Short mmCIF file of C-alpha atoms and ligand atoms in Angstrom, two decimals:
data_model
loop_
_atom_site.label_atom_id
_atom_site.label_comp_id
_atom_site.label_asym_id
_atom_site.label_seq_id
_atom_site.Cartn_x
_atom_site.Cartn_y
_atom_site.Cartn_z
CA UNK F 1 87.82 108.58 93.29
CA UNK F 2 86.33 109.01 96.76
CA UNK F 3 88.51 108.70 99.85
CA UNK F 4 88.36 105.21 101.31
CA UNK F 5 87.06 106.63 104.57
CA UNK F 6 83.91 107.87 102.88
CA UNK F 7 82.86 104.46 101.62
CA UNK F 8 80.23 102.55 103.51
CA UNK F 9 80.84 98.98 104.58
CA UNK F 10 79.27 97.40 101.50
CA UNK F 11 81.24 99.65 99.18
CA UNK F 12 84.46 99.05 101.07
CA UNK F 13 83.91 95.30 100.86
CA UNK F 14 83.36 95.54 97.10
CA UNK F 15 79.74 94.43 97.34
CA UNK F 16 78.21 97.74 96.31
CA UNK F 17 78.89 100.30 93.61
CA UNK F 18 81.13 103.05 94.97
CA UNK F 19 79.37 105.68 92.86
CA UNK F 20 75.68 104.94 93.42
CA UNK F 21 75.68 102.41 96.27
CA UNK F 22 73.69 99.76 94.45
CA UNK F 23 74.40 96.13 95.19
CA UNK F 24 76.71 94.59 92.61
CA UNK F 25 75.73 91.25 91.18
CA UNK F 26 77.25 90.58 87.79
CA UNK F 27 79.50 92.63 85.56
CA UNK F 28 81.04 94.83 88.23
CA UNK F 29 83.82 97.00 86.87
CA UNK F 30 86.99 97.60 88.82
CA UNK F 31 87.62 101.33 89.09
CA UNK F 32 90.95 101.38 90.81
CA UNK F 33 92.03 102.29 94.30
CA UNK F 34 90.34 104.52 96.81
CA UNK F 35 93.06 105.65 99.13
CA UNK F 36 92.73 106.45 102.78
CA UNK F 37 94.59 106.39 106.02
CA UNK F 38 93.55 106.07 109.61
CA UNK F 39 96.41 106.65 111.99
CA UNK F 40 99.08 104.11 111.13
CA UNK F 41 96.76 102.05 108.98
CA UNK F 42 96.37 102.31 105.26
CA UNK F 43 92.77 101.87 104.17
CA UNK F 44 93.47 101.65 100.44
CA UNK F 45 90.94 99.43 98.79
CA UNK F 46 89.93 98.48 95.27
CA UNK F 47 86.51 99.92 94.44
CA UNK F 48 83.93 98.63 92.01
CA UNK F 49 81.12 100.14 90.03
CA UNK F 50 78.09 98.85 88.20
CA UNK F 51 78.70 98.28 84.51
ZN1 ZN S 101 76.54 102.38 90.34
#
């Protein structure tokens, strides 16, 4: 699982595959949490991948 800080905006928002960066349309698979931290803020986010 990549650190949350390394995801681009689309990946962070769950609109793109975290592994290959392709836009997700149908059948996206939840792959768990990418964890990250920026100062006092937790950046943990659920990431998705193409099927
Ligand atoms: Zn992919």
